[in-house]
Amino acid sequence: MSFLNVKDLSKNFGGIKAVQGVSFSLEKGELLALIGPNGAGKSTCFNMLFGQLKPDAGSVVLDGENITGLKPRKIWRKGVGRTFQITATYGSMTVIENVQMALISHHHQGFSFTKRATKMYREKAMEMLELVGMAEQAERGTATIAYGDLKSLELAIALAHEPKLLLMDEPAAGMAPTERQALMALTKRIVEEKGVSVLFTEHDMDVVFEHADRILVLNRGQLLANGTVDEIRSNPQVQEVYLGGGTTFANE
Amino acid sequence: MGFYLVQLLTGLSNACALFLVASGLTLIFGVTRIVNFSHGSFYMLGAYIAYTLVEQSSGAFGFWGSLLLAGIAVGIIGLIVELIVLKPIYKSPELYQLVATFGVILVIQDLAQWIWGAEDLFGRRAPGFKGENATVDIAGTLMPTYDLAIIAIALSVLGILWFIFNRTRFGILVRAATLDREMVSALGVNQSLLFSGVFFLGSMLAGIGGAVQLPKGGASLLMDFEILSPIFVVVVIGGMGSIWGVFVASILVSVLQAFGVLFFPQSTLVLMFLVMAVVLIFRPWGLYGKEESSTEHAAGEIKEPLREVGSKMKMVFLTIIALLIISPIFLEGYNLNTIIDVLVFCLFAASLHYILGTGGLVSFGHAAFYGGGAYAAALLVTYANTPMELAIFFAPFLAGFVALIIGWFCVRLTGVYFAMLTLAFAQVLWSIVFQWSAVTKGDDGLTDVYPQIITSGSILHYYVVLILAVGGIILLRAMAHTPFGYSLRGGRDSSLRSEAIGMDVKLIQMSSFVFAGAMAGLAGSLFVFTKGSVFPDEMTIARSFDALLMVFLGGVQSLTGPISGAAAFTLLHEWLVQITEYWRGCLGILIICIVILLPNGLAGIGELFRNIFTKTPKEEAAK
Amino acid sequence: MLKVKKINSYYGGAHILHDVSLNVEQGEVVALLGRNGAGKSTTMKSICGLVQPKSGVVEFMGQGMQGKPPYHICRAGIGYVPEERRVFSELTILENLEVGKRSARQDVPQWSHEKLFELFPNLAERRQNLGSQLSGGEQQMLSIARTLMGNPSFILLDEPSEGLAPVIVEQMALAIMELKKQGVTILLSEQNLHFAKLVADRAVILESGFVRYGGTIVELEADEEVRTAYLMV
């Protein structure tokens, strides 16, 4: 039994089959990339894994526990961290407070009113920031930091409760090329150190080929290929899909 | 049989009158996404202008022509308001737009009083609907013929609207813009002109609605607020932006009321809100409304983290508190009472700020909890013989309980929808208090609810208010710094992130709403404690707006904002009342100027203060 | 005809376009290629005014367009067909066309309902149907027809073949060739290289918000290195 087992996941939107019978598994400590052309169903898949969408059919089993259809906040408590394509952070808090919030929530202190939030779990939060190289910016307002740093901060937030699985939706989008490589190298290092499994989507193929252990290719809601970097690179079907913008199109 | 038929027709007639006005409001919202609170004022102007024109005219042609002309005149006034007040702030946060239209209400109210006087005016009867033609016998029951005329007028207006929306280019553009404004502009349509056109048409509908009402109810200065809650209720029930929805909702509400009055004569107003509550349980976006991802920052985006209060700021606070403690030595009577008023309002405004600033939820019905606390205290004293001193203790809990019920409905929505719903529920509470006179004494209010041990006006009395109000404000401030307050703020900044770190955003918002409501209730009970009486006025829309203005004046951005805002507002109000009869209009113009000239509110000034008074990160690091 | 010089566009804090420059000459069909997320749609939106570039110049027929409101740019002759089609769902086909209608312009092809129904016969049969009742392909045709009602001299076609069945994609290609014949200049974005080969004269390749390649379609076909690097996996 693998660490994460996804079986026959399906979702329809008003008759359009966004995701159809997608099955795959993820091993412990593996960095798995999910790629595919626009509208292939990557986001839908991702949102079903994290509970923002309820699947019409299929199951998601994490470490032997069925988490299908749970709300995002419940899935998070099962040990799943999440970063977003467009960063979602608390703009009116300092960098470190963003991480502290995740820790406060993890310790079920979200409703507590006896202490100052900004003084809680500081050391642990700082540790997380050091891990992603953001310690120097800890006291800055989050609204004022650079976009690339926001992406690193998201990673620190996602790692705060020591998750077993990280879901990263386009972790490198909107960053400069050198920053992208740095962020993914960092992610890979953390995966190895902490034994976290990662599933990520990404448009930048350089990033994918450089860092992914294995690649899933989605097309029109279906899983088209599942293999190592070299297998995917040499798969003619995958090439056709990418050049054909998702449609397989007869040459005239 | 005839009786029921007449009742039905009366209901339909009321529905039609309501539809005329409400259709304009929903039309304006659909295209411009602005909730125009001054719509009721345009309705009132319609009646007044029609009065003047009818007095100058003669004959049937003159009469009906006057009503139409009044509508057109109001349309032009609406257009002017749009050009001057709203055009500059289309891109501002919703709160500022709402505050600006409230400024327009104040200005129009005083203008109307200045032109037509404070006395109610009675319109002439419509020619052909007087004397023996005034009523018609329907199966043995008399029915006013003018009510039937209103049905005919509204149906013709509906027909004309149908024609405009389906057969003219303007109408098609309006419908397209309601669906996708950005795409319409990418297709070469000048949005600015379209908005102006829609504002003209929408205001004209309000004007005609008011003019048609003239022969029935005359013209009075109360019309603007009176119409506000019914039109907002039908717009919310129908689904904001949907003309057809407003038509259906108007009929539903009015017909139910026409029959409801037979069974529950005391609760006709409540009935209207009950319908709304039932509809919203099943369809949170109204009958024909669509779920909308409302902008997350209705109160404006806040980008500054909360910092620990700097030493200079602490000195300022302590100095103010020290001054308050010693002020009975050199102040007395009137001046001491003014301080008490300011303190109570500061607490009220701070409690609103907690949900609006920290929580990002623009509540338009905060007076429900202020008035709720006031009534809770007064009722306990009147009926349960509770000493006032003890009633102050219970009032916040009762106000919190009210907030729990209202919050359950409201926190499911965001942005303007949340604002509308809180407003509507505040009106429910107001109508209960207003109509249930057996218990609440209605308009006469509850009087003689003075404290028993502490005499009002004594120094002890002053200190009780001082301790409770300042204590409440400090509690609200402290709460903002706890994980509970931070969780609320997190939900405002990014609910997506909150859910992704395991937080139940709605539950946090709900409990914060209850907490803020309870603190407003405390302010309300302190009000009764001081005045010894309470009237339904404490629950009106106007009172909710007062609190909003205080928060707005002080700036949504900072925790100190509501305090300085409340102080500034109360003192400004006192001063304006002393120098001019038309203080409302002056205040309105001032509000409009602030909104337009400082499109980000008073944040700029607030920031300046913060930079002086708060520790910078460097200062902290140096420690 | 259209000159884009070094534009930089952002989405929130994210830097999407980095110094993007491109030219389109009168009568040409230029394809903007690249994988998804490369910045094709943002380039389109930056030209038609729905996204305001933070720096750089957009020049159309010698006039600066950057900073102008979208309706102004549309009236200058640039028509925009969005990726998501964005037909007005509660309006009929005829009403959708009415929204796009603008007065005639000199030296550009004029369009009427009848002429458009000839180009897209599927629409003719359903002219009283609501936008929401149309299939994906019909919505795409309607979206193009609606933009043509403004008699543009230049149109931006964002991913015209995306998500369409192969038969419809072919129809779409024929329609674009017809538009070109009528003298409309076109900038289209595509992920589908086969489709681009059919209709375009030149290609510009975007990757990660940078322009990586510019050349004729024939040259691109010959250049396997470029194709592998930016279009294939």
Coordinates of C-alpha atoms in Angstrom, one line a residue, chain C residues 27 29 81 109 111 115-116 119-120 144-145 148 152-153 155 157 172-186:
Chain C
G27 CA -2.6 41.6 -43.3
V29 CA -1.6 36.3 -39.1
V81 CA -11.9 37.5 -28.5
P109 CA -14.2 44.9 -44.0
W111 CA -19.8 42.9 -41.1
K115 CA -22.4 38.0 -43.6
L116 CA -21.4 36.5 -40.2
L119 CA -19.1 32.6 -42.1
F120 CA -20.6 30.6 -39.2
I144 CA -15.6 35.8 -32.7
A145 CA -18.7 37.0 -34.6
L148 CA -16.4 41.2 -35.8
P152 CA -12.1 45.7 -36.4
S153 CA -9.1 46.1 -38.6
I155 CA -8.3 41.1 -33.9
L157 CA -7.8 35.7 -30.8
M172 CA -12.4 27.5 -37.0
A173 CA -9.2 27.3 -39.1
L174 CA -11.2 27.8 -42.3
A175 CA -13.0 30.8 -40.7
I176 CA -9.7 32.4 -39.8
M177 CA -8.3 31.9 -43.3
E178 CA -11.4 33.6 -44.6
L179 CA -10.9 36.5 -42.2
K180 CA -7.4 36.9 -43.4
K181 CA -8.6 36.9 -47.0
Q182 CA -11.0 39.7 -46.2
G183 CA -8.1 41.7 -45.0
V184 CA -8.3 41.4 -41.2
T185 CA -5.0 41.3 -39.4
I186 CA -4.8 38.7 -36.7

